[in-house]
Each structure stands twice: as C-alpha cells, then as structure tokens.
Coordinates of C-alpha atoms and ligand atoms in Angstrom, one line a residue:
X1 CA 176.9 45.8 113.9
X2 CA 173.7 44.5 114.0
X3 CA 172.5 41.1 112.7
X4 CA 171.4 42.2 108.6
X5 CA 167.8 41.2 109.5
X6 CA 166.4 38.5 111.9
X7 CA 165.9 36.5 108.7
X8 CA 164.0 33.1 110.6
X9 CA 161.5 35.6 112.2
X10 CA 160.8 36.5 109.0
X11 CA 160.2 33.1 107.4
X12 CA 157.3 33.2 105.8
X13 CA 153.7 31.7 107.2
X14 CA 152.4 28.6 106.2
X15 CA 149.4 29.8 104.5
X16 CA 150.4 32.8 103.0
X17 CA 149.7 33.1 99.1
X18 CA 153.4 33.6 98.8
X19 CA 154.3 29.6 99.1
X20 CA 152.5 29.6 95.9
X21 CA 154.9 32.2 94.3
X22 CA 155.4 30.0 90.8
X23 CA 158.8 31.2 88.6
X24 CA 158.3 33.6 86.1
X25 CA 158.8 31.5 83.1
X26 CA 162.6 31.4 84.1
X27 CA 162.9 35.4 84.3
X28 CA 164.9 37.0 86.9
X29 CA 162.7 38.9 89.1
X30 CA 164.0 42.9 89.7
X31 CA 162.8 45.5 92.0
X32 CA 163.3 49.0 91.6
X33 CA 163.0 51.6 94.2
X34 CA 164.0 55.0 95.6
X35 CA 164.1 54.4 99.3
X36 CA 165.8 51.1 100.2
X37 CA 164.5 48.8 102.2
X38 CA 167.8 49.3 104.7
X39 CA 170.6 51.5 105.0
X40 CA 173.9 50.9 106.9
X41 CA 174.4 54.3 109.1
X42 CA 177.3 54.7 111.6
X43 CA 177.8 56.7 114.4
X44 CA 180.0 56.5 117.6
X45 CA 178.6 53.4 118.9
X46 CA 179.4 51.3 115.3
X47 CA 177.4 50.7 112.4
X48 CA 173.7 49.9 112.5
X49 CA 171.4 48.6 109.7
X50 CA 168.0 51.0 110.0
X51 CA 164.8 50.1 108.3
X52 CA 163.1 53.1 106.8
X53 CA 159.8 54.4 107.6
X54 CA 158.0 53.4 104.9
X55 CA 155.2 51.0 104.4
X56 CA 156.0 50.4 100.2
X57 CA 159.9 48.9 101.4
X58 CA 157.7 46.7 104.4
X59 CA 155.4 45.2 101.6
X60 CA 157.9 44.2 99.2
X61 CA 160.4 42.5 101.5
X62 CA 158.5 39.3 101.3
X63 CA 158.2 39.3 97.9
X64 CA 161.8 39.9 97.2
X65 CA 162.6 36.7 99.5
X66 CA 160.1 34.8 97.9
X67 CA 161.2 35.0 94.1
X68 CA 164.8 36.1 95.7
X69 CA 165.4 38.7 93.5
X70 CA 167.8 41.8 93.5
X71 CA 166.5 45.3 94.5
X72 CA 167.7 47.9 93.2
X73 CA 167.4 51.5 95.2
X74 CA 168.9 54.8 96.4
X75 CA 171.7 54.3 98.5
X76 CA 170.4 56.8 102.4
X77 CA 173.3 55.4 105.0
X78 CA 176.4 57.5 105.9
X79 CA 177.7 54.2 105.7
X80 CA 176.6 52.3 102.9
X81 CA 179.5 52.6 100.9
X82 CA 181.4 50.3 102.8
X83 CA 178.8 47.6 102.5
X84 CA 179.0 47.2 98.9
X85 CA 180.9 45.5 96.0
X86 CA 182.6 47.7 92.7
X87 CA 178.5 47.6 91.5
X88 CA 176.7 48.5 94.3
X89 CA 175.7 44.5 95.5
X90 CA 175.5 44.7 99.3
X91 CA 177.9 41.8 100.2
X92 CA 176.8 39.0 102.6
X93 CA 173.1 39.3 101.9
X94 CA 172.6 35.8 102.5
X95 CA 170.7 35.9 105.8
X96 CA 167.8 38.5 104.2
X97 CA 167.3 36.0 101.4
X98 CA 167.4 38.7 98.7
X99 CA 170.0 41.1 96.8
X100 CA 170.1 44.8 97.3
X101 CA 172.1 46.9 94.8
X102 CA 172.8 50.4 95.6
X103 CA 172.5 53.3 93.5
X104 CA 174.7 56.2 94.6
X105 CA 172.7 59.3 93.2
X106 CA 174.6 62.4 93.7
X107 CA 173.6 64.7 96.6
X108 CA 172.5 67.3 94.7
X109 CA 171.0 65.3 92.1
X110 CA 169.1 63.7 95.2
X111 CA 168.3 66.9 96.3
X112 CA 166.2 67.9 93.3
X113 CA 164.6 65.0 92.0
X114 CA 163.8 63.8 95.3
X115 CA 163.1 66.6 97.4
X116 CA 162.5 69.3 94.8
X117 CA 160.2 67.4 91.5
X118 CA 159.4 63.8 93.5
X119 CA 158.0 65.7 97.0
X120 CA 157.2 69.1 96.3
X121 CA 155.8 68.7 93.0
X122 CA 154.4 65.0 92.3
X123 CA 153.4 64.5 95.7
X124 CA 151.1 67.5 96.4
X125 CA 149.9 67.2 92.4
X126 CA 148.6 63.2 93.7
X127 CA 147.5 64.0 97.0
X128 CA 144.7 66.6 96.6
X129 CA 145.5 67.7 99.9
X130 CA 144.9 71.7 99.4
X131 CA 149.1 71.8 99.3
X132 CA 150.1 73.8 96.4
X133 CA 152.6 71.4 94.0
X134 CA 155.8 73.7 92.7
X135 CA 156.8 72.8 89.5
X136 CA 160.5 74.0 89.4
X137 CA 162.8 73.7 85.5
X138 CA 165.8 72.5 87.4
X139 CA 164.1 69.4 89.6
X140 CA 162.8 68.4 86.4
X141 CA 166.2 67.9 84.8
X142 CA 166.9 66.5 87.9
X143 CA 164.3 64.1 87.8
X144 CA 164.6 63.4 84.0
X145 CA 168.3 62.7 85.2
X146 CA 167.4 60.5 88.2
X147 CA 165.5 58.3 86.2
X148 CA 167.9 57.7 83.6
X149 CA 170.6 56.6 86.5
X150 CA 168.5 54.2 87.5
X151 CA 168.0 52.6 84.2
X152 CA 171.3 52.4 83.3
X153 CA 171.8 50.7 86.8
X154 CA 169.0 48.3 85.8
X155 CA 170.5 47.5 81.9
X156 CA 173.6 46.8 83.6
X157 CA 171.9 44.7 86.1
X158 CA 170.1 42.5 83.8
X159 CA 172.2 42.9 80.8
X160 CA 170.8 40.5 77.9
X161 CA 168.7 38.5 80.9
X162 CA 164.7 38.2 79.7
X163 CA 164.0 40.1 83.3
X164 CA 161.0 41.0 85.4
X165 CA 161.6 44.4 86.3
X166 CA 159.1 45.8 88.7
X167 CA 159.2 49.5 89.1
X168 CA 157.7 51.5 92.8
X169 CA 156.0 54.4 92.7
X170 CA 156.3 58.3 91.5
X171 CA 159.8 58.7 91.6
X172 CA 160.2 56.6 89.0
X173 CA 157.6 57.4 86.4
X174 CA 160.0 57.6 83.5
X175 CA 161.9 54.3 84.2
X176 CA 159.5 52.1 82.4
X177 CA 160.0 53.9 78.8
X178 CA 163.9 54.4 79.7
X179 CA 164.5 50.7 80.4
X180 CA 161.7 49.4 77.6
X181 CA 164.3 51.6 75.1
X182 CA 167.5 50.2 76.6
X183 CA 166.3 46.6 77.2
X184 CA 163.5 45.6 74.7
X185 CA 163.3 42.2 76.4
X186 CA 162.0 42.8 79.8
X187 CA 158.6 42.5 81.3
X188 CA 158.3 45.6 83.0
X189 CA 155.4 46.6 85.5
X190 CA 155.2 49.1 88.2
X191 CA 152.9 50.1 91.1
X192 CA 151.8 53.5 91.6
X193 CA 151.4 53.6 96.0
X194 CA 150.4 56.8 95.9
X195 CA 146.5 58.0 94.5
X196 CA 145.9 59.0 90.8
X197 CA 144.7 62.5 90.5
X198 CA 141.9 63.1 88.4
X199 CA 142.4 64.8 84.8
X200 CA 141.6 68.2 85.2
X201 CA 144.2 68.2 89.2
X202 CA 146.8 66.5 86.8
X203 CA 146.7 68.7 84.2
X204 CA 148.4 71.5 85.4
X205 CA 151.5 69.2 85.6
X206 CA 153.9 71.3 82.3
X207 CA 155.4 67.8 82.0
X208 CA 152.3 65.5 82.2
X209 CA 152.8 64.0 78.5
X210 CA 156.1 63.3 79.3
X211 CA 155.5 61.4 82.6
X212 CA 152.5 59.6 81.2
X213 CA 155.0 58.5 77.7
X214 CA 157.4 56.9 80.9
X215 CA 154.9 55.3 82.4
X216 CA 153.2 54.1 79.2
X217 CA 156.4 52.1 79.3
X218 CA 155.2 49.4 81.4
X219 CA 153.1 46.2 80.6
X220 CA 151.3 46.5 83.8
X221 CA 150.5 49.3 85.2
X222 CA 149.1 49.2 89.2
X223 CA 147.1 51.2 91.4
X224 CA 145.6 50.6 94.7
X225 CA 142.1 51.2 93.9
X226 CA 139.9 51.3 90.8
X227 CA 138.9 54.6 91.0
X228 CA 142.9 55.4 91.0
X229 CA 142.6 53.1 87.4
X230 CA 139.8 55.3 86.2
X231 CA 141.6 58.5 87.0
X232 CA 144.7 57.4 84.8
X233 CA 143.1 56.2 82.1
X234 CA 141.0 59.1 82.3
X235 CA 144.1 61.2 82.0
X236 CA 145.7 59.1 79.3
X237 CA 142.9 60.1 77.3
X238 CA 142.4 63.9 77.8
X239 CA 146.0 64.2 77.3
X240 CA 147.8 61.7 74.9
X241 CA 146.2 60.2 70.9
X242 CA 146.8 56.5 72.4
X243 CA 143.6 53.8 72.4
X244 CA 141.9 53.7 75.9
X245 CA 140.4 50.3 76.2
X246 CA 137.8 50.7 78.8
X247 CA 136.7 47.1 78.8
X248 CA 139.8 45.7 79.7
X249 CA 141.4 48.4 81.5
X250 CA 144.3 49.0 78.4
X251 CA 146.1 51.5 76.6
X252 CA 147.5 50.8 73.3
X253 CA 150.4 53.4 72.5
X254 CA 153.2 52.6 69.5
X255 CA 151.2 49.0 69.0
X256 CA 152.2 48.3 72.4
X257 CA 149.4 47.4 75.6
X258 CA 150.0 48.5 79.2
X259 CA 147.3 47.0 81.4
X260 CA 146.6 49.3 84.3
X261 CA 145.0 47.1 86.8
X262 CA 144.0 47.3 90.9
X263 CA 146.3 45.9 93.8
X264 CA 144.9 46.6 97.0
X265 CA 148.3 46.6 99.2
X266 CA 148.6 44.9 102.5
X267 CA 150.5 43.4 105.2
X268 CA 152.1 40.4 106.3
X269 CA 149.1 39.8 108.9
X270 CA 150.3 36.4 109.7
X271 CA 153.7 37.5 110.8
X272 CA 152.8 40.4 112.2
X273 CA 149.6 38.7 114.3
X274 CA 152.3 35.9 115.6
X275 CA 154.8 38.7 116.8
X276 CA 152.8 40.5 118.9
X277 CA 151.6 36.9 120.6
X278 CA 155.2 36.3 121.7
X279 CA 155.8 36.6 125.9
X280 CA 158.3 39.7 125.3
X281 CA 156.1 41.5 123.0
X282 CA 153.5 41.3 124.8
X283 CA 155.5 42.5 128.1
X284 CA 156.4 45.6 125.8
X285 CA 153.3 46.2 125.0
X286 CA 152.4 45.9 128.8
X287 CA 155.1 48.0 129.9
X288 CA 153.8 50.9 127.4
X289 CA 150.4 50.7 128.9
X290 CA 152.1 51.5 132.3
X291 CA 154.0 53.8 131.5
X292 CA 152.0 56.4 128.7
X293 CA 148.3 55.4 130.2
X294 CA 148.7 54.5 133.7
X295 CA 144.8 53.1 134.0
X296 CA 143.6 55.6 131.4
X297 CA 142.4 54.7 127.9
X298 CA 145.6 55.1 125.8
X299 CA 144.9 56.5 121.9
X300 CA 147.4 56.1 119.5
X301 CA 148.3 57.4 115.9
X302 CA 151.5 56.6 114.2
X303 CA 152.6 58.1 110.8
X304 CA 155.4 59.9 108.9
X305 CA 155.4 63.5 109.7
X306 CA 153.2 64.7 105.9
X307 CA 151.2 67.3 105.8
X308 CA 148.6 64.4 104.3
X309 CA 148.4 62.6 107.4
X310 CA 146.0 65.0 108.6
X311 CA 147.7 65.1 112.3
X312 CA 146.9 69.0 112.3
X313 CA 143.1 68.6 111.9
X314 CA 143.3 64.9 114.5
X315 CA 145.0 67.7 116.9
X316 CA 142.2 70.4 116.5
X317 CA 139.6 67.5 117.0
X318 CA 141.4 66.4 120.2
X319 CA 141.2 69.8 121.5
X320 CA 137.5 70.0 119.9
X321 CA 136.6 66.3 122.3
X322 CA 137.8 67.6 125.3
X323 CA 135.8 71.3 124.8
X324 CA 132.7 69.6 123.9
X325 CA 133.0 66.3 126.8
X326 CA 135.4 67.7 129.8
X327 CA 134.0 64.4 131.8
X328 CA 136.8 62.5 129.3
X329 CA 139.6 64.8 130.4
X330 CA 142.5 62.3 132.3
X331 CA 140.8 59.5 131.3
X332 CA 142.3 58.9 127.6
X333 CA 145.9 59.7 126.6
X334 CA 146.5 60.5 123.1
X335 CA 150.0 59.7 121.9
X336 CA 151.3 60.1 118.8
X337 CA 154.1 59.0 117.0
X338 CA 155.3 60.8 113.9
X339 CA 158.3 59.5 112.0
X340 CA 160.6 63.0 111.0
X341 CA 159.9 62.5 107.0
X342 CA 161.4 64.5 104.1
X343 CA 162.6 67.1 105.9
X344 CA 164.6 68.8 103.7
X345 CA 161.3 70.0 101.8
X346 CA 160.3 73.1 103.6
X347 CA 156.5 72.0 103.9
X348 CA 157.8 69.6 106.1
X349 CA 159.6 71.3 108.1
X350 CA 157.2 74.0 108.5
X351 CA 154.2 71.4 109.2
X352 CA 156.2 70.0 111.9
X353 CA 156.4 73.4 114.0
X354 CA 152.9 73.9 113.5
X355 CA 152.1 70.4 114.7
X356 CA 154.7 71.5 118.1
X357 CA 152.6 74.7 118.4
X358 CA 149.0 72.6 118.1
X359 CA 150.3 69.7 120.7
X360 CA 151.3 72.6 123.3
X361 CA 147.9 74.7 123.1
X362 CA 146.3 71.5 123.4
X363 CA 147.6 70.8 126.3
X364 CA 148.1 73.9 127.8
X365 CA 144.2 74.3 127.6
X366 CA 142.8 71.1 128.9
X367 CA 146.2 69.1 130.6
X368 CA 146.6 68.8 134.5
X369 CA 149.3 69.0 137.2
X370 CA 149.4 64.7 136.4
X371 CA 147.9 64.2 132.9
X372 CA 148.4 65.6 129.4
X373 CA 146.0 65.0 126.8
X374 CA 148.6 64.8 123.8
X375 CA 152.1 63.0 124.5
X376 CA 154.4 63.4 121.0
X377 CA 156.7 61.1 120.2
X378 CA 158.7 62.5 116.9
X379 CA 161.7 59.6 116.0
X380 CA 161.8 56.9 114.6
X381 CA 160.4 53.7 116.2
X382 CA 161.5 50.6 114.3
X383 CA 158.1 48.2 112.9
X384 CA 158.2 45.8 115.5
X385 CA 158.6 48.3 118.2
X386 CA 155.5 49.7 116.7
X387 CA 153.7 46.5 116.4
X388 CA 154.0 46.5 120.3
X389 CA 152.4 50.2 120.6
X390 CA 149.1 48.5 118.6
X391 CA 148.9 46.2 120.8
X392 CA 149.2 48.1 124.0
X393 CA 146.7 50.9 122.4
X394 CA 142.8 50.7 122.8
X395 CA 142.5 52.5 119.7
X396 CA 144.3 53.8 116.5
X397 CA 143.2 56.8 114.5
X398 CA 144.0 57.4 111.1
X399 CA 143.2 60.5 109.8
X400 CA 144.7 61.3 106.4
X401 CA 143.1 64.0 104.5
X402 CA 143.9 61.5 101.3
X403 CA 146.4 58.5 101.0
X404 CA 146.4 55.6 98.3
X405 CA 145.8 53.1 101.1
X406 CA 147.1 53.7 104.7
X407 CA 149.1 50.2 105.9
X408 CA 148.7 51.7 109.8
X409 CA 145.4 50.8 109.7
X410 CA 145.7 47.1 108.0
X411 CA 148.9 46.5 111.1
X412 CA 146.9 48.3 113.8
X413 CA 144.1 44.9 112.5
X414 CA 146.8 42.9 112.7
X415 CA 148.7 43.8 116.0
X416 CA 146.0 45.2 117.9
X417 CA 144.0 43.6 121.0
X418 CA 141.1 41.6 120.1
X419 CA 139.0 44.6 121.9
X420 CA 140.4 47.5 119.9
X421 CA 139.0 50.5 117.5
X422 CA 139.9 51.5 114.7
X423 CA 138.8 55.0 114.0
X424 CA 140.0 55.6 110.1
X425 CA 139.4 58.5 107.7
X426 CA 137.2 58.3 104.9
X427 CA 139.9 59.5 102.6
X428 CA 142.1 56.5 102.4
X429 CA 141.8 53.6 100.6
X430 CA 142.3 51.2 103.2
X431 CA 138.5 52.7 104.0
X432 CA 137.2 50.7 101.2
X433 CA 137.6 47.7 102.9
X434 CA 138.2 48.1 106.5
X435 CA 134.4 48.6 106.9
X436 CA 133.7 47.8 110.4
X437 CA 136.1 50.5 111.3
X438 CA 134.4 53.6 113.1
X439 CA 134.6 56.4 109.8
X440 CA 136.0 59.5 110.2
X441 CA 136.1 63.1 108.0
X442 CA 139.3 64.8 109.3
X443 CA 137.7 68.1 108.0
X444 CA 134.7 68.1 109.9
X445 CA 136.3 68.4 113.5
X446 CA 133.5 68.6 115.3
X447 CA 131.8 65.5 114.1
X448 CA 135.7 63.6 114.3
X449 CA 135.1 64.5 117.9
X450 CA 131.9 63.2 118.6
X451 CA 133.1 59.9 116.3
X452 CA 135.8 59.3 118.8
X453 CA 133.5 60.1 121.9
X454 CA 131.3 57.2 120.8
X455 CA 134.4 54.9 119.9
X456 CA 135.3 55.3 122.9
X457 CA 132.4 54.4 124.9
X458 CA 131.5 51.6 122.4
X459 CA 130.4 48.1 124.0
X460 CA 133.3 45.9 124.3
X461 CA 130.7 43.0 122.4
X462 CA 130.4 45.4 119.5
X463 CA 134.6 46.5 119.8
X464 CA 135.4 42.6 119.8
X465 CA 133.0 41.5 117.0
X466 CA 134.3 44.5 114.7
X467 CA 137.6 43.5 115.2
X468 CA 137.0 40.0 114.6
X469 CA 135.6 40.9 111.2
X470 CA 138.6 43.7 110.4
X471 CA 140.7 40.7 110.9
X472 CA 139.5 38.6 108.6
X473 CA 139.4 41.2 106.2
X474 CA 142.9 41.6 106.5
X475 CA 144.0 37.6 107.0
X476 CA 142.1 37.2 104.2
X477 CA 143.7 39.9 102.0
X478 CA 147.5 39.8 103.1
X479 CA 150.3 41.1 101.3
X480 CA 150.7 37.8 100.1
X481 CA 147.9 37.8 98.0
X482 CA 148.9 41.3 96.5
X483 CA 151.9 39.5 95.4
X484 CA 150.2 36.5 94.1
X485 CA 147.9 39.1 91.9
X486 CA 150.4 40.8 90.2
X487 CA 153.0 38.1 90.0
X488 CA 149.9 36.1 88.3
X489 CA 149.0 39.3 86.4
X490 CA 153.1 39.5 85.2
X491 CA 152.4 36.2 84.1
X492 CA 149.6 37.0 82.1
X493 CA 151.1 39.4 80.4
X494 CA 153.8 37.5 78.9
X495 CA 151.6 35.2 77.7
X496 CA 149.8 38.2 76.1
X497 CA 153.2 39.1 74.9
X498 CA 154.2 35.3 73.3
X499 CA 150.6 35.2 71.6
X500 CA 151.4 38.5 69.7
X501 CA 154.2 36.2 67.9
X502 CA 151.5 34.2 66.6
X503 CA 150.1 37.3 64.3
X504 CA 150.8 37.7 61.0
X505 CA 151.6 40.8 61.7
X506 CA 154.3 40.4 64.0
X507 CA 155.8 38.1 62.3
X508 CA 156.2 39.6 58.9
X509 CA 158.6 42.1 61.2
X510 CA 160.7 39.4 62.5
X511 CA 159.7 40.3 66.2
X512 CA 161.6 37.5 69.0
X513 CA 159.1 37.1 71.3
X514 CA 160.4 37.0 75.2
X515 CA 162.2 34.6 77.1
X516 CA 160.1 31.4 77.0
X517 CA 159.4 31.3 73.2
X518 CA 162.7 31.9 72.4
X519 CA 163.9 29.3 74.5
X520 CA 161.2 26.5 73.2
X521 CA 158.1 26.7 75.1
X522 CA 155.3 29.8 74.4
X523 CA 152.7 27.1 73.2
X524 CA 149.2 28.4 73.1
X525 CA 148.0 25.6 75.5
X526 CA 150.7 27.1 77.9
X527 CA 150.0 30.5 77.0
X528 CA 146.1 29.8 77.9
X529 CA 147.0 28.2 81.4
X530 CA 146.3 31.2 83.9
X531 CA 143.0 32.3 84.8
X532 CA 141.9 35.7 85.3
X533 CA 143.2 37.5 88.1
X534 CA 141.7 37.9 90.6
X535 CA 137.8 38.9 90.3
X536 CA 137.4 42.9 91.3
X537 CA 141.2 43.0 90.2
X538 CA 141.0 44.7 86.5
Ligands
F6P601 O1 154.2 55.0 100.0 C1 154.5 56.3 99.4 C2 156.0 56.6 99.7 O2 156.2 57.8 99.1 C3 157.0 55.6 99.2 O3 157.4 55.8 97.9 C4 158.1 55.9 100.2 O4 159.1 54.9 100.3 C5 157.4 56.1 101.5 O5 156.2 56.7 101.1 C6 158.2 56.9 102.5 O6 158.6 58.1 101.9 P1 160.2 58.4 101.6 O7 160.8 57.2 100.9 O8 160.2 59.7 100.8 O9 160.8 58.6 103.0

C-alpha cells in the first residue's frame, strides 16, 4: 500500500499565514465534505490511497493539519471499508496530521443526491452555463436525506463538544440548519466554492426557500467573490421575510445573524513553487517537454471533464487558430488533460463524446504525418504529476464559460516557468485578480484565437515580467491567508455570539452563551480583541 501521504513534504512553509493559525477559543475544529480528500481503492496490484480531482479537498488539507481537526466526508474507495474503525475514523492517520471519518451513504442514496439533485440540478442552476438544471421529486428526498446523514454523523462526532463545524459547498446546503437544530452549541460556517446565481436564475429552483432556511443555518456564510455575496443576499431578500443587512453583509432570521462574507480561495504557492524546483521534478517536467513537444511550443489545459470548463469552445478556437494562422501549424502542441468527472450524470458523459468527436476533426483537418495539433489525455493525473506538466508547458489556458474561481490558474502561477502565459477566461473568478494574465471570452472563438496567436508570440521581457507580477499575486494571497480570514472571521463571530449574552434580552431567556463564556472567559476586552478581517473581505 502506499505511504497515507508524504506527510514531511507536506510540512508547511515558513511564512505561510497558517503558522499563525491561533485555537479557536478551545473548540474542536470539524470539516465537513462530500468528496474526501482520499479514498483507499484496491485492485489486483493491492490497495492504493487516490487523491481526488478536486481543487476544494487540495485547499483544505492544510488547514485540517494546521488546527488538526477531523474531516468528515463520503466514503468513494472500493476499499475504504477496511480502513476504518466501528465509526468510520480512518485508523493510523498519524502521518497526514489530521482525522478523516467516513460517512458510508448508500449507493443509491448517493446516486440521487449526488448525481441526480447535487450535479444535475444545483450545479447547472449556479453555473449559468446555458445547461438546463433538472429538478427531479425523488433526488430531492434524496438530498433532504443526504443531508440529514451527515448531521447525524456530525452530532455524533462532536456530541456535547462547543465545535467549529465548517461545512463545503452545495451538497451540503441543508447541514447548517440540521446540525444548528441538533447541536445548538456549535459555531457553524460554510463555504459556498461554487458561484451564486443571481435571483431571478435561482428562482426557478421549487425548493429554493428550503435550501436558503439550511443555509441560513450558518454563522458565516462564504463565497469566493463579492459579487457571489451580493447575489445571495440578493436572493435572501426576493425570496424569504428575514432582515438583509447590506452594510455589514448580514441576515437576521429567527433573531439569529449569518454573516455572508468573501474568501477568495487559493493555493499552497509556497509548497507547490518549492516542488517543482526539486532535481526530479524538474527532469519530469523535462522529460514531458521531450516527449509531447519535441522543439515545439507545448500548450496545456488541465481540468475535470464539465461541461463548464469550456473545453468544447477552447477546441473550436484551436481549430479557429490554425484556419486563421496555418504558419503556426507543427509549431505548438495543445494537450489537454481532462480528469473523467461525474460520470454517472448523462451530461457528462455525453460532453465527453462530443469533446472525442471535436479533438478528432481537429486534427483530422490541420494534423500531419508527424504532428497533431490536439494530444488528449483523459485519466487521472495525481497533483504533483500535474505540477510537473505547468512546468514543462509554455502556456496554460483556462477557459471556463463560468467557475467560482479556477485553482488551475493560481498552480499554473505557482508551478509554471518564470517565462510562461497564462491565457484565462473572463468568466472565472480567479480573473479578478490574476490581472496580468492574457483575457480570454470562450464564446467569442475567433477573438480566443487571435488572443492565443499574440500570447504566443509575446516578448519573452513582457512573458517574464507578467509572470513575476501573477506570482506575487498569488505568494501574496496563498491558501494560507484564506484560512487565516475565515478562521479569524470564525473568531469574530463567537465573539459576536458571547456579546449577545450581555443583552438584556438574552438574558431574561436564560441563553448559555458558547464555549468560552461558559467556561470563564467571554470578557468584553477579549471579546474586542480581533480586528476586522481582512479589508475588501466583507
Ligand atoms: O469545487 C467544486 C466541486 O464541486 C467540489 O465540491 C468538488 O469536490 C469538486 O468540485 C470535484 O467534484 P466532485 O467532488 O463531484 O468530483
């Protein structure tokens, strides 16, 4: 079996925010998750431990081994069973510096809250991305069902502890009012990864009260951008009789405040920047230029197979370059690597033949006896592996037709060579602050093409200085500091909570404030410590 995790690679770097993690006034610190951030699978050879695709389970790993808290998530391995305790713990967890207890949802309760309400209704309702949500009765229950699994999985978890319980993303949009009922006592937040629609795309959700009551659960509510903020408390009001507090971003329901409040997510840049410097990954990386590029420019895009990537209309505007400048045919190879994702959701699957049928015209119209303009790589290539592609690549492209914030693009900054492009849609929110990266509109396929033409014969001066400043956009902005925020923002929030003691109000009704007032401290000097968050934050 494989080693759990190279835990001293993954130590964390001396500057990153997360040395400065403080304890949350004594509370245990609890993640909950579908996808987990590893899954024990066997097949003939043994059992391995696989890392999913996905960018949310990347961004939290350091923050569960800095506060060393327990995750709690969907068991996905054939073998996972035999990894765990009578409650799910993964034994012998030592090495990744965190808990992980797994949740064994039924498959066919998987099948419709996951596949049927989570990905073929949520997701297309978020991602305006012209893909038609379906909003089936029975995924519902299933979802409804789902939800309450994993908060009885979290009460028993935490039992009479005052917790932090940090909820990810849509599949779990009714956990914060389901654990608030069973567990008055914890501090609940959640981040929402994916964007927030705007009122009148949510609205034909039948069961948008509902998810907005679950999610109206949490203390702290976060987005990746303010706009995403705007859009939910937009909704909030169209669709619910709550308070909107636009000043300080709130929403007072049943006397009780969620703060909905901006995370920009991001990557471990020093880790991944360090990696990529080391002699063998750096021969990888050599080694891939060899063998995909020979001495052409080598192009790559990496992604789950989604319909919102946009790797349909990056296809069309490859075939669209090489109509419009044949003096760049066989000297740039695209490749493209496209994680199989969700693929028992028929979108999926039908998305991934048409991308097949696009990659062959492609390449049956412009490729040669020796070169192909497209070269597809559809598995699944573990992150480091992947770090190694950046940094053989003279350019990424990112072309989602919408995402919450793209974490290609921030590890492309962080892995790439100091001469590298970055050509990034419009639509994500990593575009908002990646700004020296070369803009693309994956709709408009003619001016994509031209965009990359001119990427690709940019300066190397102007390539080197862009990067340079992407870079410190990202150093500057790690996943560290996302952590710091909301960890600080959590904290804020108690204190919030242990100064509604102090009200008349609250205490005619006898209410026990949370964990540090009970035991002792809560003292408004304390309570006034933190600062705001940080500015731009709320
Ligand atoms: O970031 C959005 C997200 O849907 C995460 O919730 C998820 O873990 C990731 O993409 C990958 O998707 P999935 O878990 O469905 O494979």
């Amino acid at each position: 079996m494989d080693s759990m995790a190279s835990a001293k690679d993954r130590s964390l770097p001396k500057s990153s925010l997360l040395q400065k993690v403080t304890p949350l006034e004594g509370r245990r610190f609890v993640v909950v998750s579908n996808r987990a951030p590893f899954a024990h699978v066997r097949d003939g050879a043994g059992v391995t431990v696989e890392k999913p695709p996905s960018g949310l389970t990347l961004a939290l790993e350091p923050m569960m081994q800095a506060t060393q808290g327990t995750w709690i998530a969907n068991a996905s391995g054939n073998a996972d069973h035999e990894f765990v305790d009578e409650r799910g713990h993964v034994r012998q967890t030592e090495e990744i510096g965190y808990h992980l207890r797994r949740l064994f949802l039924p498959p066919r309760l998987t099948e419709d809250f996951y596949t049927g309400f989570s990905n073929s209704a949520l997701w297309p309702l978020c991602h305006i991305a012209y893909h038609q949500p379906r909003f089936e009765e029975r995924w519902w229950r299933a979802y409804v069902r789902a939800n309450g699994l994993f908060a009885e999985a979290v009460a028993d978890e935490i039992g009479e502890d005052p917790a932090v319980v940090f909820v990810q993303d849509f599949q779990l949009a009714l956990l914060p009012a389901m654990i608030r009922e069973r567990r008055p006592q914890a501090l609940i937040a959640q981040f929402w990864h994916i964007p927030w629609p705007n009122p009148e795309a949510f609205r034909v959700c039948p069961w948008r009260r509902e998810l907005l009551h679950g999610l109206l659960g949490n203390d702290l509510l976060g987005f990746h951008l303010l706009y995403h903020c705007n859009n939910f408390l937009d909704t909030v009001d169209r669709e619910l009789q709550v308070r909107v507090e636009r000043e300080s971003h709130g929403v007072m329901a049943q006397d009780r405040l969620t703060t909905v409040a901006a995370f920009p997510l991001s990557v471990d840049y020093a880790r991944i920047h360090r990696r990529v410097q080391q002699p063998d990954a750096r021969e990888a990386a050599a080694r891939l230029r060899r063998q995909r590029a020979q001495n052409r420019k080598l192009v790559l895009s990496v992604e789950r197979m989604d319909y919102t990537k946009g790797i349909l209309e990056r296809i069309g505007a490859i075939h669209r370059l090489f109509d419009r400048h044949p003096e760049l045919k066989e000297t740039v190879s695209f490749v493209h690597i496209a994680t199989p994702s969700r693929t028992g959701v028929r979108a999926y699957r039908d998305y991934t033949a048409a991308v097949d049928r696009a990659i062959l015209r492609v390449n049956t119209a412009h490729g040669r006896p020796d070169w192909q303009p497209v070269q597809a790589i559809h598995q699944y290539v573990e992150p480091e592996k992947i770090w190694n592609w950046y940094h053989a690549a003279d350019a990424v492209v990112v072309s989602s037709l919408h995402d919450g914030m793209n974490l290609v693009s921030k590890e492309y900054v962080a892995a790439g060579r100091d001469d590298g492009v970055l050509f990034l849609s419009e639509f994500t929110g990593a575009s908002r602050e990646l700004r020296e990266a070369v803009f693309i509109n994956p709709y408009a396929t003619d001016a994509f093409a031209d965009a990359m033409a001119a990427g690709l014969a940019m300066p190397e001066a102007e390539r080197r200085e862009r990067m340079r400043r992407l870079r410190l956009r990202v150093a500057n902005a790690d996943v560290g500091a996302w952590v710091h925020d909301i960890l600080r923002a959590i904290h804020q929030r108690e204190f919030d909570a242990q100064n509604a003691l102090f009200t008349p109000r609250a205490r005619a009704r006898g209410w026990k404030g949370p964990a540090a007032v009970r035991a002792g401290g809560g003292d408004l000097e304390a309570a006034a410590a933190p600062g705001p968050a940080r500015a731009g934050s709320y």
